[in-house]
Coordinates of C-alpha atoms in Angstrom, one line a residue:
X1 CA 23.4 -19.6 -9.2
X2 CA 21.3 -15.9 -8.9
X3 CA 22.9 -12.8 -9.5
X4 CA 21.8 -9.6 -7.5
X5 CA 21.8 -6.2 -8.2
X6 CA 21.3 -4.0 -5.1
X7 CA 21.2 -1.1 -6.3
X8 CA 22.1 1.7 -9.0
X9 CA 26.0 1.8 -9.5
X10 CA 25.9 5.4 -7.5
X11 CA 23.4 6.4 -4.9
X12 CA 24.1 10.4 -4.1
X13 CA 22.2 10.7 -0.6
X14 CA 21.6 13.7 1.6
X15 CA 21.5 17.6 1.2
X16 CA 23.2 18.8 -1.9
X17 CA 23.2 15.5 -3.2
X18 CA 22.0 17.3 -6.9
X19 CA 25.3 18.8 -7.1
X20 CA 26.5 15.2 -8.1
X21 CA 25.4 15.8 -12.1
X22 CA 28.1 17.9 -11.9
X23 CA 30.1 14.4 -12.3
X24 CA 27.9 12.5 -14.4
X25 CA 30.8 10.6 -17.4
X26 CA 29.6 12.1 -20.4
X27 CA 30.9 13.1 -23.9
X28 CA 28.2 15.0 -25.7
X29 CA 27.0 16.4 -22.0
X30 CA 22.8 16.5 -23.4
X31 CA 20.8 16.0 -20.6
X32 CA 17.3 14.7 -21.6
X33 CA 15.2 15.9 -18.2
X34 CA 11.3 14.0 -17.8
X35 CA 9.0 15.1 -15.5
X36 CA 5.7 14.7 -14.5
X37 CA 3.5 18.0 -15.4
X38 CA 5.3 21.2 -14.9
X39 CA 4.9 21.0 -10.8
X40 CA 9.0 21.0 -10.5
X41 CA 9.1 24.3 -13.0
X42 CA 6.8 25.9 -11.1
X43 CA 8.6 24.7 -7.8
X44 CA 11.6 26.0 -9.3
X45 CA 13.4 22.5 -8.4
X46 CA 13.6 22.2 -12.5
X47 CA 16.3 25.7 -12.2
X48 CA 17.6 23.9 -9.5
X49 CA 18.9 20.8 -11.9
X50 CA 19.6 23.0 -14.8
X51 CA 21.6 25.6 -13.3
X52 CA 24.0 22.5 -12.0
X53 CA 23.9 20.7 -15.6
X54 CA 25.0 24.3 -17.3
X55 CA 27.7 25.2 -14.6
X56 CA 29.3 22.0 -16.0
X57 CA 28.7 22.7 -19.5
X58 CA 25.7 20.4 -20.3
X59 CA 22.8 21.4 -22.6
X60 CA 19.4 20.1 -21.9
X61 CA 15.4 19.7 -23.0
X62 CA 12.9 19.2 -20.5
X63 CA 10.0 17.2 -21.4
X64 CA 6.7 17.6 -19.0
X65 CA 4.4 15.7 -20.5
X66 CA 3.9 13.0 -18.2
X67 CA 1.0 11.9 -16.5
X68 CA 0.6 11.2 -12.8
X69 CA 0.3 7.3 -14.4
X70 CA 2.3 7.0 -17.0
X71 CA 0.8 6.3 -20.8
X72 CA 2.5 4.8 -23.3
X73 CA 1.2 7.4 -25.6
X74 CA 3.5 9.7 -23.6
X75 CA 6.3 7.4 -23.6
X76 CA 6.1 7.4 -27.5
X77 CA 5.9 10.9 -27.8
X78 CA 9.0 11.2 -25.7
X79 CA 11.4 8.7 -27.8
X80 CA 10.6 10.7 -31.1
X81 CA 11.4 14.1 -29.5
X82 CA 14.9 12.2 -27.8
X83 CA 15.8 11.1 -31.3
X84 CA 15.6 14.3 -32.1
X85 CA 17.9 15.7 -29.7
X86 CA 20.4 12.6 -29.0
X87 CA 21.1 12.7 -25.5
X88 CA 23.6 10.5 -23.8
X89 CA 21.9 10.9 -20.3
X90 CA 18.2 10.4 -19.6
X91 CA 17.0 12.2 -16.5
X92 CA 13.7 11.4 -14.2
X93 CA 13.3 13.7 -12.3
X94 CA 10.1 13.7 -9.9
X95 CA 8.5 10.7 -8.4
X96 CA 7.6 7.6 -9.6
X97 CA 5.8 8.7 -12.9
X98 CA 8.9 10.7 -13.9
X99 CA 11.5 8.0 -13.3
X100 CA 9.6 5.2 -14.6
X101 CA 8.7 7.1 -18.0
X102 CA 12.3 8.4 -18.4
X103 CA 13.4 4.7 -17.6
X104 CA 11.1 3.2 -20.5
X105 CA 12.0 6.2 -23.3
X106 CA 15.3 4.5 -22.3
X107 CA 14.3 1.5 -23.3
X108 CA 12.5 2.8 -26.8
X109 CA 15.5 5.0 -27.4
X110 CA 17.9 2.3 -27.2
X111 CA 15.5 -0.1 -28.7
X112 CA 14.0 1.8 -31.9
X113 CA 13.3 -1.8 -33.7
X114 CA 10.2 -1.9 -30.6
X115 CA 6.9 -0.5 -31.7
X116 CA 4.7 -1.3 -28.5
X117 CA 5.0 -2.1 -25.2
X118 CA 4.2 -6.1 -25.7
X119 CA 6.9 -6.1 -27.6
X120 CA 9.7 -5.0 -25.2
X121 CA 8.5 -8.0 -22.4
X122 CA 10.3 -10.1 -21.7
X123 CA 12.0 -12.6 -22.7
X124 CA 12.9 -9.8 -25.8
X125 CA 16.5 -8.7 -25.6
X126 CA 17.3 -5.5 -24.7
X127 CA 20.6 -3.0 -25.7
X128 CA 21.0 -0.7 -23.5
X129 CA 23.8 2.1 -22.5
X130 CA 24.8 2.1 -26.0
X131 CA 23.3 5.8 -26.6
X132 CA 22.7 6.9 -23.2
X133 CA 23.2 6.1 -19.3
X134 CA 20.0 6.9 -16.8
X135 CA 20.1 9.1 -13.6
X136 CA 17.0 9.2 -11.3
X137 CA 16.4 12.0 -8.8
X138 CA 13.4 11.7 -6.5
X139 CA 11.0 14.0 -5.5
X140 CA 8.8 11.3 -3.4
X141 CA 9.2 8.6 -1.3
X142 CA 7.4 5.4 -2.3
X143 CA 8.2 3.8 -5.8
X144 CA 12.1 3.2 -5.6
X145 CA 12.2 3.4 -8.8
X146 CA 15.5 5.3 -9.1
X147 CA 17.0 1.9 -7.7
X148 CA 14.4 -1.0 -9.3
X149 CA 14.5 -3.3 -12.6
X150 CA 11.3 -2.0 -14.1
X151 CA 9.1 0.9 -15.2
X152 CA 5.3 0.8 -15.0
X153 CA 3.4 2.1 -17.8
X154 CA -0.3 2.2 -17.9
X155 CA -1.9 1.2 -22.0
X156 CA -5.5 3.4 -21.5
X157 CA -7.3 1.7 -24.2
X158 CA -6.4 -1.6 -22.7
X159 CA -7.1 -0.4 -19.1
X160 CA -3.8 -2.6 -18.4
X161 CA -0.5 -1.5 -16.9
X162 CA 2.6 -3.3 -18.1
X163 CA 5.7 -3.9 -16.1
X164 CA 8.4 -3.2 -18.4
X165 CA 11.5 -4.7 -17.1
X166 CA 14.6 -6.0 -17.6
X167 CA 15.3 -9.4 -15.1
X168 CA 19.3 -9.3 -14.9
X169 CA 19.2 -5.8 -13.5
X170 CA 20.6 -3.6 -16.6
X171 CA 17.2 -1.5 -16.3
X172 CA 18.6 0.2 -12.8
X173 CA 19.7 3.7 -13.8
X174 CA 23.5 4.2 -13.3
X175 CA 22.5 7.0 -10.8
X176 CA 20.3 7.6 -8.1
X177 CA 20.1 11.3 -6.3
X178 CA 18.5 11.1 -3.2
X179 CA 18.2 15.4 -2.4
X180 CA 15.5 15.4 0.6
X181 CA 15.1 19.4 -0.5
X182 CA 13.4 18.2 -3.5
X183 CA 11.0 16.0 -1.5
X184 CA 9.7 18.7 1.7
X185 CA 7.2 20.5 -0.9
X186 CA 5.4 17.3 -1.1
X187 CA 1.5 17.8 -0.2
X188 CA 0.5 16.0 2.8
X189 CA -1.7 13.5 0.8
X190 CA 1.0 12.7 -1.3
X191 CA 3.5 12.5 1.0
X192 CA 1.3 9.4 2.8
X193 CA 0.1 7.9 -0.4
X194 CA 3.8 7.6 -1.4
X195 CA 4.8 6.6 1.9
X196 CA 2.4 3.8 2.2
X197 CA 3.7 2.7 -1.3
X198 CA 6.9 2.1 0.0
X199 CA 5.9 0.1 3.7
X200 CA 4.1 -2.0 1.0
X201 CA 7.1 -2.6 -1.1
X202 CA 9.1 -3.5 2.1
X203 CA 6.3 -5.8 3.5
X204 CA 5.4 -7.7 0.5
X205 CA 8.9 -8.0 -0.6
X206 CA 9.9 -9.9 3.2
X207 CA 6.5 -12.5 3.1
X208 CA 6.9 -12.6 -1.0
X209 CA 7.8 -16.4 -1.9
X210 CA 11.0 -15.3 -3.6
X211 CA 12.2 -13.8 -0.4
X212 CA 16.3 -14.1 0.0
X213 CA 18.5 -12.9 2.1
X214 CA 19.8 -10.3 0.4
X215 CA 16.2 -8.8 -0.1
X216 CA 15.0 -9.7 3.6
X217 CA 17.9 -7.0 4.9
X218 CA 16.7 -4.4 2.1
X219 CA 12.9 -5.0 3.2
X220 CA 14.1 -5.0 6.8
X221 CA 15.9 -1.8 7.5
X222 CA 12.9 0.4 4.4
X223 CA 10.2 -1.0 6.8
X224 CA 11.9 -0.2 9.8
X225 CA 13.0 3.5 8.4
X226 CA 10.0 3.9 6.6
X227 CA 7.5 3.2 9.9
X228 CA 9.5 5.6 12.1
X229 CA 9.9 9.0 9.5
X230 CA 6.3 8.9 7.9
X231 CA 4.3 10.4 10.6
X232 CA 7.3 13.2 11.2
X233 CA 6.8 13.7 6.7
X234 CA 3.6 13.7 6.6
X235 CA 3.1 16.3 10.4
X236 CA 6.4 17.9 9.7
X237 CA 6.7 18.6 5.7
X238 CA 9.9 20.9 6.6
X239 CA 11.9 18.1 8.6
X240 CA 14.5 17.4 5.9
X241 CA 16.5 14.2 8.4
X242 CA 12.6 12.7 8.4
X243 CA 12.4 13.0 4.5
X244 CA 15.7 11.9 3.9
X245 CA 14.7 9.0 6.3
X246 CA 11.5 7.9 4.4
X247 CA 13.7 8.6 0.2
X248 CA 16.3 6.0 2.4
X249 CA 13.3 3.2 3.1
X250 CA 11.8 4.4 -0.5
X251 CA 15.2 3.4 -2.2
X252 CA 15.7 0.2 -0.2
X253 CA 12.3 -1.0 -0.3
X254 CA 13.1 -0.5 -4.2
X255 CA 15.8 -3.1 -3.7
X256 CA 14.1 -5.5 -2.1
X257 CA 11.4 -6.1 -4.3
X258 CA 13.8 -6.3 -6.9
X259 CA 15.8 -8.7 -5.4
X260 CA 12.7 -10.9 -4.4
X261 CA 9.1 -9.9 -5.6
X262 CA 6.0 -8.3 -4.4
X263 CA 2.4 -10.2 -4.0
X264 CA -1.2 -9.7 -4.5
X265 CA -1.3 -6.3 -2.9
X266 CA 0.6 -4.8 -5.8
X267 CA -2.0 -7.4 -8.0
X268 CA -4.9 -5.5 -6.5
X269 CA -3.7 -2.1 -6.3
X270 CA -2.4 -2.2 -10.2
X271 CA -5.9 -3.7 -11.3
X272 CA -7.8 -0.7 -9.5
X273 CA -5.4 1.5 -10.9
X274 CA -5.1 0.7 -14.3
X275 CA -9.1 0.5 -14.4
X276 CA -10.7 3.3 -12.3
X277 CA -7.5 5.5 -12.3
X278 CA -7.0 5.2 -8.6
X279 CA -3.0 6.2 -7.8
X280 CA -0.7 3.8 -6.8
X281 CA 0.1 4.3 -3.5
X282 CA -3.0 4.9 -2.5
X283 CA -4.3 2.0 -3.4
X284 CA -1.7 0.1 -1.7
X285 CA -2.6 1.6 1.3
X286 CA -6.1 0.7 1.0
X287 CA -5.4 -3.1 0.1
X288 CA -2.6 -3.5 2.6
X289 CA -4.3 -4.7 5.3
X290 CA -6.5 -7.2 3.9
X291 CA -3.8 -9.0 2.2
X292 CA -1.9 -9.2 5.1
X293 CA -5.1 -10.7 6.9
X294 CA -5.8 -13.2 3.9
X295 CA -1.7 -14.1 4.0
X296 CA -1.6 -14.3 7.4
X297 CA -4.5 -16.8 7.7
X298 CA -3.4 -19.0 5.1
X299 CA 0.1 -19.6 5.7
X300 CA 1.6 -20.1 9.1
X301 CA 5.2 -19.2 7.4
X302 CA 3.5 -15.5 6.2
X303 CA 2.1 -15.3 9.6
X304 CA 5.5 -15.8 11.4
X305 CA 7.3 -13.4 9.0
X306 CA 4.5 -10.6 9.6
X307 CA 4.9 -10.8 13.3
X308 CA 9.0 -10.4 12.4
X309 CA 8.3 -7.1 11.0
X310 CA 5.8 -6.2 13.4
X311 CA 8.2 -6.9 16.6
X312 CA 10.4 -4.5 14.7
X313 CA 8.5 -1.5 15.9
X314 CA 7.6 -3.0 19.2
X315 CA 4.3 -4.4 18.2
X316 CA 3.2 -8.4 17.9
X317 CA 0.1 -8.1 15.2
X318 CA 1.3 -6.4 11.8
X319 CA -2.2 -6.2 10.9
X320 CA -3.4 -3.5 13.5
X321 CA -0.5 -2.0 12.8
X322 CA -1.1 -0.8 9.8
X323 CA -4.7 -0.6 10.5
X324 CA -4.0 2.6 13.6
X325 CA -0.9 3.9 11.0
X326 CA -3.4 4.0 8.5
X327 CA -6.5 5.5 10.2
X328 CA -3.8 8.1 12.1
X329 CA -2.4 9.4 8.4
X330 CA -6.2 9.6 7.0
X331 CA -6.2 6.7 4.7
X332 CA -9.7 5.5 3.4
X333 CA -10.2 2.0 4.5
X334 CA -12.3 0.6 2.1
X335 CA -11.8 0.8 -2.0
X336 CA -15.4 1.8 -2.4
X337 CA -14.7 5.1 -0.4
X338 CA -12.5 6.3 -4.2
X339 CA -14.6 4.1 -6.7
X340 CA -18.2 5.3 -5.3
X341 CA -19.9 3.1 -8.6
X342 CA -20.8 0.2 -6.8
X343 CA -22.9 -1.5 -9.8
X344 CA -19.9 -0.8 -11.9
X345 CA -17.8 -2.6 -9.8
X346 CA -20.1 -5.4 -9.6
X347 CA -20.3 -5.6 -13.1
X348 CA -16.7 -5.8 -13.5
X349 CA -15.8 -7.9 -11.0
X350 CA -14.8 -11.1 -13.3
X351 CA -12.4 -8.5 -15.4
X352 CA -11.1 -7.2 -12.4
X353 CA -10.5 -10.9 -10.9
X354 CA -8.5 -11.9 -14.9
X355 CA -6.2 -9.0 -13.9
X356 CA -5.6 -9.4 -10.4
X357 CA -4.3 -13.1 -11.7
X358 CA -2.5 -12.3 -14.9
X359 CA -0.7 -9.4 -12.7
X360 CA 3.4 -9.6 -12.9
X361 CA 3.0 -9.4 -8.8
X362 CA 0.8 -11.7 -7.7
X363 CA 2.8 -14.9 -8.5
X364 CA 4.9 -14.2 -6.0
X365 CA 2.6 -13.9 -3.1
X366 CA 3.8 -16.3 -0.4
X367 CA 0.2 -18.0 -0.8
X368 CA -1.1 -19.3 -4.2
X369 CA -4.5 -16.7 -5.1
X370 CA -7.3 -18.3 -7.1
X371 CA -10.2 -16.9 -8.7
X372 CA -12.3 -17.8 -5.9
X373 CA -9.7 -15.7 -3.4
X374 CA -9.4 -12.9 -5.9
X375 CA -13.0 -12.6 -6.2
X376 CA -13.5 -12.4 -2.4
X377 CA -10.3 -10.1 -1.7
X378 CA -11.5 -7.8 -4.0
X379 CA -15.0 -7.6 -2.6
X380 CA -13.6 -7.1 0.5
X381 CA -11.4 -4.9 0.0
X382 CA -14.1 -2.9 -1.8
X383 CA -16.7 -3.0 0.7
X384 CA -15.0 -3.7 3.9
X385 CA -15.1 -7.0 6.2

């Protein structure tokens, strides 16, 4: 038997969707709010939250000292200053960074007997919900993380980035806001960079060899969602039906990696990330292609599943797809066009092949990865075929 999850336990969707904290269940009503940097104060989204929280009597501390990859140095900073103020609701607020911070200070907050992040993998047991519930509000489309099982935080001296996670589901925050107001101030770069995060999520999550039904639909209707809205986001930054479109796919492609698993596209992207500080999404969108190629050619079930997708948006060859969506929203194609050091790269290039293995994604790749492929997926995806 398998249990699923699909989902937070609300999902508040559309325009004025904030106003639901307004009927957040709470007794002590303290709102711990996490944000990445200060870019929502300055936006004035932050009043936006705040002036719905004290309407209905909350109190609240804003903590902005998250970085666009999360540290655990951060994370740590931010349990000892909610200990101090004893919320019973954790707020992310922003994208990715935001929610998955605010959803490990959950974990630490809940969890004081934890001193590090190896320490909360699993299998270690978990309380949760016993001092506070978690609400997620996006900002961007691409992570999912107001709807997924897991945080990602990056360990600097390590150069690693641990998945911390929670496999029956309990790590979903109770609430997910889906506002697309908060999203249309997104920069064009980051608009794409998050949107190509989350056609990832819904591609690997369909080929991944955990795939189920209940994820296939979820990976099915963020791919088809996602494909259509992110040329209007990323063209037309205003068009709040687009961006509520692409937080929609974001959010489901959240649920079906979940629900299934991701591959080594995620493996790849996390290793350049945690070790030349290249963001997420971006670096999905530069591996993307090449691991659909190197799936593709090794596994005639991949292969079929990719051309499912693909015939989803009218096309036959997934690949090209994504190759012409790519070169039409200004992606670079090749990883050496953001990590310019090629001797560097060289000389790492055994590390970098230990992480893309030992990666919590790349298991789950519908075709096992050696070292050998490692070595030449990462070459090629630095240089180019």
């Amino acid at each position: 038997m398998k249990t699923y999850k699909l989902g937070a336990d609300k999902i508040y969707f559309g325009e004025d969707a904030v106003f639901a904290l307004a009927e957040l269940p709470a007794e002590l009503r303290r709102a711990y709010i996490v944000m990445s940097g200060t870019i929502q104060k300055e936006l004035g989204q932050l009043k936006v939250i705040t002036d719905v929280l004290e309407s209905s009597g909350w109190t609240w501390r804003a903590n902005t000292d998250v970085e666009p990859e999360p540290c655990w140095e951060s994370v740590r900073r931010g349990v000892e200053d909610m200990k101090e103020f004893e919320p019973d609701w954790v707020i992310g607020f922003g994208g990715g960074s935001a929610m998955d911070a605010a959803k490990a200070m959950w974990v630490f907050y809940e969890n004081p007997q934890y001193k590090s992040l190896e320490e909360v993998m699993p299998p270690a047991p978990l309380t949760l919900r016993e001092r506070a519930r978690v609400c997620c509000i996006a900002t961007s489309a691409g992570t999912g993380s107001e709807c997924t099982r897991a945080a990602l935080i990056k360990d600097p001296v390590q150069k690693r980035k641990y998945s911390v996670r929670e496999y029956t589901g309990r790590l979903i925050p109770d609430v997910a806001i889906l506002d697309p107001a908060f999203s249309a101030t997104m920069p064009r770069r980051g608009t794409v960079a998050c949107g190509m995060d989350a056609l990832t999520h819904a591609i690997e999550s369909y080929v991944a060899n955990t795939a189920n039904v209940f994820s296939d639909a979820q990976a099915m209707g963020a791919w088809v969602a996602g494909y259509r809205a992110l040329r209007t986001c990323a063209n037309e930054p205003s068009n709040l039906s687009a961006r509520a479109d692409m937080l929609a796919a974001s959010c489901l492609g959240g649920i079906a990696f979940t629900n299934g698993a991701l591959g080594v596209c995620h493996g790849i992207a996390h290793t350049f990330g945690a070790t030349y500080n290249v963001a997420h999404g971006l670096a999905n969108g530069i591996v993307l292609p090449y691991s659909i190629a190197f799936n593709r050619d090794h596994s005639e079930t991949a292969a079929t599943r990719y051309e499912e997708l693909a015939g989803f948006v009218g096309a036959h060859d997934l690949e090209r797809v994504i190759l012409d969506l790519r070169s039409e929203l200004g992606v670079p194609t090749t990883m050496r066009e953001v990590v310019p050091d090629e001797a560097e790269f060289e000389s790492s290039l055994e590390v970098l092949v230990g992480k893309v293995l030992s990666d919590v994604c790349t298991p789950a790749n519908p075709v096992e990865v050696t070292a050998d492929d490692a070595r030449l997926l990462l070459r090629t995806v630095y240089y180019g075929e």
